GROMACS .gro file of C-alpha atoms in nm:
model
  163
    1UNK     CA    1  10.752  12.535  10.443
    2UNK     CA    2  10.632  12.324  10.739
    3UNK     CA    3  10.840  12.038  10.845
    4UNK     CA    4  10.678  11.726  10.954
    5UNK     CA    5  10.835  11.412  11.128
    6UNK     CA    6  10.835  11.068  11.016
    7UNK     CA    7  10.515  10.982  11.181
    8UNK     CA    8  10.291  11.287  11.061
    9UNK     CA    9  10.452  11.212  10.683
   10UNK     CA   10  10.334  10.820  10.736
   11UNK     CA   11  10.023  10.974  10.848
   12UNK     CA   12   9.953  11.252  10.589
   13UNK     CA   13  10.054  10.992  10.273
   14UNK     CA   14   9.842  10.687  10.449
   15UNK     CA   15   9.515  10.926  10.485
   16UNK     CA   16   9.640  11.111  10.122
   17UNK     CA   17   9.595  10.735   9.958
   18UNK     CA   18   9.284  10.680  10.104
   19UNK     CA   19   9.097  10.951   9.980
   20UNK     CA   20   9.321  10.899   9.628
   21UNK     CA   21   9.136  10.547   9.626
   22UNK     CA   22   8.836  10.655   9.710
   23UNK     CA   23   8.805  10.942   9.397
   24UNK     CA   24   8.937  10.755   9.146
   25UNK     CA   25   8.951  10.363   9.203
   26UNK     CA   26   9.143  10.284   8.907
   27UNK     CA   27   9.429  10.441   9.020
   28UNK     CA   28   9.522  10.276   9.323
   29UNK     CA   29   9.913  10.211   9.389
   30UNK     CA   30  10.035   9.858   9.302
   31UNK     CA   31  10.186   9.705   9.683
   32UNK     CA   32  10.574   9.733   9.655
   33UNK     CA   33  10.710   9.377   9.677
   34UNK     CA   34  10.416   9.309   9.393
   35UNK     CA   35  10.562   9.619   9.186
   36UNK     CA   36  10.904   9.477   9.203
   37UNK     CA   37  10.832   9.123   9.108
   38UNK     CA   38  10.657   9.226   8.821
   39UNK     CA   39  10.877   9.482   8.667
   40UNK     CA   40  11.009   9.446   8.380
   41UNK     CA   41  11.352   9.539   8.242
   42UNK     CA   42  11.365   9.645   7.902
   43UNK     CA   43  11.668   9.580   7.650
   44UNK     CA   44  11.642   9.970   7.585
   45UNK     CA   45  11.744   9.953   7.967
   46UNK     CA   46  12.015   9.779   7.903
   47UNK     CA   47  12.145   9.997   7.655
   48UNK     CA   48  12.125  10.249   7.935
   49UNK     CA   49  12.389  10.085   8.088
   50UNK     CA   50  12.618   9.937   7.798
   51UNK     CA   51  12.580  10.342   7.699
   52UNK     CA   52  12.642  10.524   7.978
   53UNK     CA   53  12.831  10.247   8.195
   54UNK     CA   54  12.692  10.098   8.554
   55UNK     CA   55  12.684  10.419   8.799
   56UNK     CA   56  12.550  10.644   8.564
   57UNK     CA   57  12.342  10.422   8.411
   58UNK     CA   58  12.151  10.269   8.704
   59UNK     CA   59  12.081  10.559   8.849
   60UNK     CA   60  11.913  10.712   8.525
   61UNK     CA   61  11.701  10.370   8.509
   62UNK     CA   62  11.629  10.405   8.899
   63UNK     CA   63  11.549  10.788   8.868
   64UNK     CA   64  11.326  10.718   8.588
   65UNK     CA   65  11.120  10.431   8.781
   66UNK     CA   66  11.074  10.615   9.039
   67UNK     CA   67  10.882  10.905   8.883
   68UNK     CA   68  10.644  10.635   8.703
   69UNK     CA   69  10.356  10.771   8.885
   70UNK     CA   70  10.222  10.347   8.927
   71UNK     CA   71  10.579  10.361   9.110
   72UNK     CA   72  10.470  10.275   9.431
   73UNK     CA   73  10.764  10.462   9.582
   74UNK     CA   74  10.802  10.860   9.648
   75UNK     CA   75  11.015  11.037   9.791
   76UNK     CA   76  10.920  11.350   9.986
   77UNK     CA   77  11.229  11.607  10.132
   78UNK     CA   78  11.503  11.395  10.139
   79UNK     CA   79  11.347  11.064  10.262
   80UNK     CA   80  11.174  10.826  10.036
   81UNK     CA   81  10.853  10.587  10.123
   82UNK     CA   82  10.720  10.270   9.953
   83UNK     CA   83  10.367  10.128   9.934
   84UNK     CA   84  10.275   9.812  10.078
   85UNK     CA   85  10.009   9.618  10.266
   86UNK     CA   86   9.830   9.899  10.151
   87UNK     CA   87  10.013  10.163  10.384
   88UNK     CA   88  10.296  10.367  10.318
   89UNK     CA   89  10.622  10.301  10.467
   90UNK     CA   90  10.970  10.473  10.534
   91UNK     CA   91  11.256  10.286  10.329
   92UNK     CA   92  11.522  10.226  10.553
   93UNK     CA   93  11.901  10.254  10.383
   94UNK     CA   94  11.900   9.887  10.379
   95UNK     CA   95  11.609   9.825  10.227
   96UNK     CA   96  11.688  10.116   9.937
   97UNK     CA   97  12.011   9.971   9.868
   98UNK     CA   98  11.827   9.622   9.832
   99UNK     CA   99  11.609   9.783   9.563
  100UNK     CA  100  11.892   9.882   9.398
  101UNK     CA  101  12.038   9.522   9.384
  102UNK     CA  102  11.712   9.416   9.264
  103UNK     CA  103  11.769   9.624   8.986
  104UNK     CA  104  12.108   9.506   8.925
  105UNK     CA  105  11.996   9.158   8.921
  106UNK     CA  106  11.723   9.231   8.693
  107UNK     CA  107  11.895   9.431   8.433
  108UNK     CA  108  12.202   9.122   8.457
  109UNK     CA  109  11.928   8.909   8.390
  110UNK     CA  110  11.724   9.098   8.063
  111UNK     CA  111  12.148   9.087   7.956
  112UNK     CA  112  12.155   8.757   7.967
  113UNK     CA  113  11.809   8.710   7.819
  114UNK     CA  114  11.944   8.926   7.521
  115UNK     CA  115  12.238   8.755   7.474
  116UNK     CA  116  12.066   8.386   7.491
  117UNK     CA  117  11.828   8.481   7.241
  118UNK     CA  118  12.061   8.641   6.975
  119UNK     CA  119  12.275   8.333   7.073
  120UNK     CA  120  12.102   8.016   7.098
  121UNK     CA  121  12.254   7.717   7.319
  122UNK     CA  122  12.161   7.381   7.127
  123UNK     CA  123  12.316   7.024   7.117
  124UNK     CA  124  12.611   7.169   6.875
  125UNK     CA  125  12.643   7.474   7.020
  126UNK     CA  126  12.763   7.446   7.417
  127UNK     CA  127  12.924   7.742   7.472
  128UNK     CA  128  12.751   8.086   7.404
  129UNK     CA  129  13.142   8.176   7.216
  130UNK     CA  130  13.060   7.868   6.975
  131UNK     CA  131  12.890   8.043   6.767
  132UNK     CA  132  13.007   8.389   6.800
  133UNK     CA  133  13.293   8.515   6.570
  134UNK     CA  134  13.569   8.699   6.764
  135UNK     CA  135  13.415   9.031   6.697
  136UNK     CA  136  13.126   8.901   6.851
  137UNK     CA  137  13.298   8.787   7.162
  138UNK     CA  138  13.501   9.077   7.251
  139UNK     CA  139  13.161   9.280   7.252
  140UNK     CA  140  13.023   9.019   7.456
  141UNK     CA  141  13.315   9.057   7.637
  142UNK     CA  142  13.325   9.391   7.693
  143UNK     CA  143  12.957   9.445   7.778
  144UNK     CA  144  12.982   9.142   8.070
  145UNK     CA  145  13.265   9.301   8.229
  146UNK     CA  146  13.034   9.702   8.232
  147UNK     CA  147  12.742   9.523   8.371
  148UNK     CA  148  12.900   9.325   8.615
  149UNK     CA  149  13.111   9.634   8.726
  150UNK     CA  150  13.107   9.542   9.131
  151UNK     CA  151  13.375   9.856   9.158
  152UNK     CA  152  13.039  10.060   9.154
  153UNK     CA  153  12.886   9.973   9.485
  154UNK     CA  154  12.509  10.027   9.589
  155UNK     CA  155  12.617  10.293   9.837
  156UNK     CA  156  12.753  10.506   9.538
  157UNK     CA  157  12.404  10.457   9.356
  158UNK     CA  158  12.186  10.546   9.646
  159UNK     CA  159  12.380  10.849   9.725
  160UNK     CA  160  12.333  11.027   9.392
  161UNK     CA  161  11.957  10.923   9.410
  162UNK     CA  162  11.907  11.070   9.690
  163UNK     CA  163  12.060  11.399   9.592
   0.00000   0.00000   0.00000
C-alpha cells in the first residue's frame, strides 16, 4: 500500500482523467458546480427520507450519489476530491458540508414540489390545508417536521460518510 500526499493524489487523478478522456471521449466527468445544479432529486428520494428519517436517510441518498460513476466526486483513503474546471480538487470540510446542504435544500424542495402538485394552490384554495382533510394534514404534518429535522446537523452527516 503506498501512501501518497495531497499533491501526488491531485496529480495522479488530474493525469488519470486525461488519459480517461482521451480513450473514451464520451465518458468525460461532468464539472462539479455543473453536476450539482443539474441534479435532480427524485420523489423516490424523498421517500428515503420520510422512510428512514433525515440522518439516515441523507446519508443513504449522499452515499448512493456518490458512487454514480458520472459523480464527479471520489473519494480515495479517507479524503474525497471533486471535478471541476476540468481538474480535480480536494474538498475541504466546508465545502463537503455545503454539498450536503445542497442536498438538503434540494430534497426540501422535490417535498415541496410533491406536495404542491398533489395539492394545488388556486383562487379558492389559499392555504395548502384548504383542501386537505385532517388525515391529510397530520401526514403533511408529520413529514414537514422529519424533513426539516435541523436536530440532525451537517457535521453528523459528513461524519458517517466519511466512515
Amino acid at each position: 500500500h503506498t501512501a501518497y500526499t495531497k499533491k501526488e493524489t491531485l496529480s495522479i487523478l488530474n493525469r488519470q482523467e486525461k488519459e480517461d478522456i482521451e480513450e473514451v471521449e464520451e465518458t468525460e466527468c461532468k464539472n462539479y458546480k455543473e453536476w450539482i445544479t443539474e441534479l435532480q432529486i427524485k420523489t423516490t428520494d424523498v421517500n428515503i427520507i420520510l422512510n428512514k428519517k433525515m440522518l439516515r436517510g441523507l446519508v443513504t441518498i449522499i452515499k448512493t450519489l456518490l458512487r454514480q460513476q458520472e459523480s464527479p466526486i471520489k473519494k480515495i483513503g479517507q479524503q474525497y476530491y471533486y471535478y471541476d474546471d476540468n481538474e480535480w480538487h480536494e474538498f475541504t470540510e466546508r465545502g463537503l458540508l455545503d454539498f450536503i446542504s445542497s442536498i438538503r435544500n434540494l430534497l426540501l424542495k422535490k417535498f415541496n414540489d410533491i406536495y404542491c402538485k398533489k395539492f394545488p394552490l388556486d383562487s379558492e384554495n389559499s392555504s395548502i390545508f384548504s383542501s386537505m382533510n385532517a388525515s391529510e394534514r397530520m401526514q403533511y404534518l408529520e413529514q414537514v417536521k422529519i424533513m426539516t429535522n435541523r436536530d440532525v446537523s451537517s457535521e453528523q452527516i459528513l461524519s458517517l460518510i466519511i466512515k
